[in-house]
């Protein structure tokens, strides 16, 4: 009997480990990757399973499957992933267009492949393959800083900071209106609760409060509304935070 129980326990442990291992690559085309050097920076933000990624810098953001940001001293462009044609295992076929030089009607083919052993992703447009590495795990000291984003549509500055809560993190976004004479008026704060998972924070709870009513010590899973999980990434090349399609720069 003991031998049967031991075999059953080992079998269940093996199944559990296999599920956990598979879970890291069951959606290989969802995430954030970087390829950068002193000469050029390329960042790829992608979710080929859901057309829900807003294109940054738009008053009414276009919802996309992701985008490749490519920049150097002389060049800057977004390659927008507009269509997903197929996904088969670790290979996907999609359509992209240049936001700077093209239009949604001038699409090009792209092949995206993922190597689960090396955890590398290749993005091939025409005869120009680019190899991406997953961004490294977020160092906690990066979350000890304050970041900011200026929203031109509403003429307001948004400050983003982080607070450790046991094994979770509180994300605090302070919204303020910026007047022509330089004065600022703080309005509301959006608070999110997230877990740190490798190269991203995953938001699971969120609420808005007026700043004067905010009681940070009372915020936890029990008194915050649950939301659809969504990722927040740390961009190592620019030391910035990518959240909801907005890039928050380090102050």
Short mmCIF file of C-alpha atoms in Angstrom, two decimals:
data_model
loop_
_atom_site.label_atom_id
_atom_site.label_comp_id
_atom_site.label_asym_id
_atom_site.label_seq_id
_atom_site.Cartn_x
_atom_site.Cartn_y
_atom_site.Cartn_z
CA UNK A 1 0.00 0.00 0.00
CA UNK A 2 2.79 2.41 0.93
CA UNK A 3 4.56 1.60 -2.34
CA UNK A 4 1.39 2.37 -4.34
CA UNK A 5 0.91 5.66 -2.49
CA UNK A 6 4.54 6.61 -3.14
CA UNK A 7 4.19 5.87 -6.85
CA UNK A 8 0.94 7.86 -6.96
CA UNK A 9 2.61 10.82 -5.20
CA UNK A 10 5.59 10.78 -7.59
CA UNK A 11 3.26 10.56 -10.59
CA UNK A 12 1.23 13.54 -9.38
CA UNK A 13 4.43 15.51 -8.70
CA UNK A 14 5.68 14.79 -12.22
CA UNK A 15 2.35 15.86 -13.75
CA UNK A 16 2.37 19.02 -11.65
CA UNK A 17 5.93 19.89 -12.74
CA UNK A 18 5.10 19.20 -16.39
CA UNK A 19 2.08 21.49 -16.21
CA UNK A 20 4.11 24.25 -14.59
CA UNK A 21 6.86 23.93 -17.20
CA UNK A 22 4.37 23.91 -20.07
CA UNK A 23 2.60 26.90 -18.55
CA UNK A 24 5.62 29.13 -19.15
CA UNK A 25 5.44 28.59 -22.94
CA UNK A 26 1.81 27.72 -23.63
CA UNK A 27 1.45 31.29 -24.92
CA UNK A 28 4.88 31.93 -26.46
CA UNK A 29 3.61 34.94 -28.44
CA UNK A 30 2.53 36.98 -25.46
CA UNK A 31 5.05 39.19 -23.67
CA UNK A 32 7.79 41.76 -24.01
CA UNK A 33 11.21 41.33 -25.62
CA UNK A 34 14.20 43.56 -26.27
CA UNK A 35 17.18 43.73 -28.60
CA UNK A 36 19.36 46.75 -28.03
CA UNK A 37 22.89 48.02 -28.32
CA UNK A 38 24.67 51.36 -28.24
CA UNK A 39 23.77 51.84 -31.93
CA UNK A 40 20.13 50.72 -32.00
CA UNK A 41 17.22 49.83 -29.74
CA UNK A 42 14.35 47.49 -30.59
CA UNK A 43 11.50 46.60 -28.26
CA UNK A 44 8.70 44.15 -29.07
CA UNK A 45 5.42 44.25 -27.12
CA UNK A 46 3.08 41.52 -28.31
CA UNK A 47 -0.02 39.43 -27.65
CA UNK A 48 -0.99 37.52 -30.79
CA UNK A 49 -3.90 35.89 -28.94
CA UNK A 50 -5.84 39.09 -28.27
CA UNK A 51 -6.08 42.35 -30.24
CA UNK A 52 -5.99 44.41 -27.07
CA UNK A 53 -2.66 46.28 -27.02
CA UNK A 54 -3.13 50.05 -27.47
CA UNK A 55 -0.70 51.89 -29.70
CA UNK A 56 1.04 54.58 -27.61
CA UNK A 57 0.82 58.30 -28.31
CA UNK A 58 -2.66 58.30 -29.87
CA UNK A 59 -5.63 60.37 -28.63
CA UNK A 60 -7.86 57.41 -29.48
CA UNK A 61 -5.43 54.48 -29.34
CA UNK A 62 -5.55 51.88 -32.10
CA UNK A 63 -5.95 48.40 -30.65
CA UNK A 64 -3.33 46.04 -32.04
CA UNK A 65 -1.77 42.61 -31.56
CA UNK A 66 1.41 44.44 -30.59
CA UNK A 67 4.16 46.50 -32.11
CA UNK A 68 7.90 46.60 -32.69
CA UNK A 69 9.59 49.89 -31.75
CA UNK A 70 12.81 50.45 -33.68
CA UNK A 71 15.05 53.46 -33.10
CA UNK A 72 18.58 54.73 -33.57
CA UNK A 73 20.27 58.09 -34.01
CA UNK A 74 18.61 58.71 -37.38
CA UNK A 75 15.46 56.58 -37.38
CA UNK A 76 12.34 55.92 -35.31
CA UNK A 77 9.34 53.81 -36.28
CA UNK A 78 6.60 51.53 -35.02
CA UNK A 79 5.94 48.28 -36.89
CA UNK A 80 2.33 47.55 -35.98
CA UNK A 81 1.08 43.94 -35.89
CA UNK A 82 -2.31 44.37 -37.55
CA UNK A 83 -3.37 40.80 -38.39
CA UNK A 84 -2.60 37.28 -37.16
CA UNK A 85 -2.83 34.77 -40.01
CA UNK A 86 -1.91 31.59 -38.15
CA UNK A 87 -0.31 30.18 -35.02
CA UNK A 88 1.07 26.65 -35.11
CA UNK A 89 3.14 25.50 -32.16
CA UNK A 90 6.09 27.84 -31.85
CA UNK A 91 5.61 29.58 -35.21
CA UNK A 92 3.22 32.39 -36.09
CA UNK A 93 2.46 34.22 -39.34
CA UNK A 94 1.16 37.79 -39.16
CA UNK A 95 0.87 41.11 -41.01
CA UNK A 96 2.64 44.34 -40.04
CA UNK A 97 2.81 47.89 -41.36
CA UNK A 98 5.05 50.88 -40.72
CA UNK A 99 3.40 53.65 -38.75
CA UNK A 100 5.91 56.20 -40.05
CA UNK A 101 6.20 55.32 -43.73
CA UNK A 102 3.16 53.14 -44.41
CA UNK A 103 -0.57 52.71 -43.87
CA UNK A 104 -2.74 49.82 -42.66
CA UNK A 105 -3.29 49.00 -46.36
CA UNK A 106 0.47 48.62 -46.99
CA UNK A 107 1.02 45.47 -44.95
CA UNK A 108 4.02 43.17 -45.02
CA UNK A 109 4.34 39.52 -44.02
CA UNK A 110 6.18 38.62 -40.85
CA UNK A 111 7.14 35.23 -39.44
CA UNK A 112 7.64 34.97 -35.69
CA UNK A 113 9.23 31.88 -34.14
CA UNK A 114 9.92 31.02 -30.50
CA UNK A 115 12.69 28.77 -29.19
CA UNK A 116 11.52 27.44 -25.80
CA UNK A 117 14.94 25.99 -24.97
CA UNK A 118 16.85 29.26 -25.44
CA UNK A 119 13.79 31.42 -24.58
CA UNK A 120 14.51 33.45 -27.71
CA UNK A 121 12.11 34.89 -30.25
CA UNK A 122 12.89 35.62 -33.91
CA UNK A 123 10.92 38.31 -35.75
CA UNK A 124 11.48 38.03 -39.51
CA UNK A 125 10.18 40.67 -41.91
CA UNK A 126 11.33 39.98 -45.48
CA UNK A 127 14.98 38.97 -45.26
CA UNK A 128 15.62 40.91 -42.02
CA UNK A 129 15.40 38.56 -39.01
CA UNK A 130 15.75 40.11 -35.55
CA UNK A 131 16.55 37.91 -32.56
CA UNK A 132 14.98 38.94 -29.27
CA UNK A 133 15.72 37.88 -25.72
CA UNK A 134 13.13 37.95 -22.98
CA UNK A 135 13.79 40.86 -20.69
CA UNK A 136 15.47 39.88 -17.40
CA UNK A 137 13.51 39.59 -14.19
CA UNK A 138 12.68 42.93 -12.62
CA UNK A 139 15.15 43.87 -9.90
CA UNK A 140 13.35 45.16 -6.84
CA UNK A 141 15.54 48.27 -6.70
CA UNK A 142 13.99 49.32 -10.04
CA UNK A 143 10.66 49.44 -8.21
CA UNK A 144 12.06 51.78 -5.56
CA UNK A 145 12.10 54.64 -8.09
CA UNK A 146 9.33 56.98 -9.29
CA UNK A 147 8.28 57.16 -12.93
CA UNK A 148 6.17 59.68 -14.86
CA UNK A 149 4.10 59.95 -18.03
CA UNK A 150 2.68 63.13 -19.57
CA UNK A 151 -0.79 62.63 -21.05
CA UNK A 152 -1.11 65.26 -23.82
CA UNK A 153 -4.76 64.49 -24.48
CA UNK A 154 -5.84 65.52 -20.98
CA UNK A 155 -2.86 67.78 -20.23
CA UNK A 156 -1.99 65.91 -17.07
CA UNK A 157 1.06 64.29 -15.54
CA UNK A 158 0.82 60.77 -14.13
CA UNK A 159 3.33 59.69 -11.50
CA UNK A 160 3.87 55.96 -10.91
CA UNK A 161 5.41 54.50 -7.75
CA UNK A 162 5.55 51.07 -6.11
CA UNK A 163 5.06 49.85 -2.53
CA UNK A 164 5.97 46.37 -1.28
CA UNK A 165 3.13 44.49 0.46
CA UNK A 166 4.51 41.14 1.60
CA UNK A 167 4.95 39.09 -1.58
CA UNK A 168 2.80 41.55 -3.59
CA UNK A 169 3.23 45.10 -4.87
CA UNK A 170 0.95 48.12 -4.80
CA UNK A 171 1.19 50.35 -7.88
CA UNK A 172 0.23 53.96 -7.17
CA UNK A 173 -0.63 56.24 -10.10
CA UNK A 174 -1.15 59.88 -9.04
CA UNK A 175 -3.00 61.93 -11.65
CA UNK A 176 -2.47 65.68 -11.72
CA UNK A 177 -3.54 68.55 -13.99
CA UNK A 178 -0.74 70.79 -15.24
CA UNK A 179 -1.67 74.47 -15.71
CA UNK A 180 -0.07 76.93 -18.16
CA UNK A 181 1.69 78.77 -15.33
CA UNK A 182 3.34 75.57 -14.13
CA UNK A 183 1.02 74.88 -11.18
CA UNK A 184 -0.25 71.33 -10.64
CA UNK A 185 -3.47 70.11 -9.08
CA UNK A 186 -3.57 66.54 -7.85
CA UNK A 187 -6.89 64.84 -8.54
CA UNK A 188 -7.17 61.09 -8.09
CA UNK A 189 -4.95 58.12 -7.51
CA UNK A 190 -5.33 54.73 -9.16
CA UNK A 191 -4.11 51.88 -6.98
CA UNK A 192 -3.37 48.42 -8.36
CA UNK A 193 -2.29 45.24 -6.62
CA UNK A 194 0.15 43.04 -8.55
CA UNK A 195 2.41 40.03 -8.24
CA UNK A 196 6.00 40.06 -9.49
CA UNK A 197 6.45 37.31 -12.09
CA UNK A 198 9.87 37.40 -13.74
CA UNK A 199 10.05 40.27 -16.21
CA UNK A 200 6.61 41.63 -15.42
CA UNK A 201 4.18 42.65 -12.73
CA UNK A 202 0.71 41.13 -13.15
CA UNK A 203 -2.15 43.35 -11.95
CA UNK A 204 -5.08 41.47 -10.41
CA UNK A 205 -6.89 44.14 -8.30
CA UNK A 206 -7.46 47.84 -8.88
CA UNK A 207 -9.43 50.85 -7.62
CA UNK A 208 -9.51 54.65 -7.80
CA UNK A 209 -9.52 57.00 -4.82
CA UNK A 210 -9.39 60.74 -4.25
CA UNK A 211 -5.96 61.42 -2.82
CA UNK A 212 -7.28 62.89 0.42
CA UNK A 213 -9.35 59.74 1.04
CA UNK A 214 -6.52 57.32 0.34
CA UNK A 215 -5.58 54.95 3.17
CA UNK A 216 -2.68 52.93 1.79
CA UNK A 217 -2.39 50.61 4.80
CA UNK A 218 -5.96 49.38 4.30
CA UNK A 219 -5.53 48.34 0.68
CA UNK A 220 -5.44 44.58 0.07
CA UNK A 221 -7.18 41.88 -1.96
CA UNK A 222 -10.17 41.84 0.36
CA UNK A 223 -11.18 45.48 -0.17
CA UNK A 224 -10.03 46.05 -3.76
CA UNK A 225 -12.08 45.05 -6.85
CA UNK A 226 -10.67 42.16 -8.84
CA UNK A 227 -9.85 42.90 -12.50
CA UNK A 228 -8.82 40.89 -15.53
CA UNK A 229 -5.08 40.16 -15.07
CA UNK A 230 -2.83 42.37 -17.19
CA UNK A 231 0.95 42.78 -17.33
CA UNK A 232 3.22 45.74 -16.58
CA UNK A 233 6.78 45.52 -17.95
CA UNK A 234 10.13 47.02 -17.00
CA UNK A 235 12.06 48.18 -20.09
CA UNK A 236 15.72 47.66 -19.22
CA UNK A 237 17.13 49.55 -22.22
CA UNK A 238 15.45 52.84 -21.28
CA UNK A 239 14.93 52.19 -17.55
CA UNK A 240 11.23 52.83 -17.93
CA UNK A 241 7.90 51.17 -17.17
CA UNK A 242 5.49 49.99 -19.88
CA UNK A 243 1.93 50.01 -18.53
CA UNK A 244 -1.32 49.94 -20.52
CA UNK A 245 0.52 51.02 -23.66
CA UNK A 246 2.12 54.05 -21.96
CA UNK A 247 5.85 54.39 -21.34
CA UNK A 248 6.62 55.91 -17.92
CA UNK A 249 10.09 57.44 -17.77
CA UNK A 250 12.36 57.40 -14.73
CA UNK A 251 12.37 60.69 -12.82
#
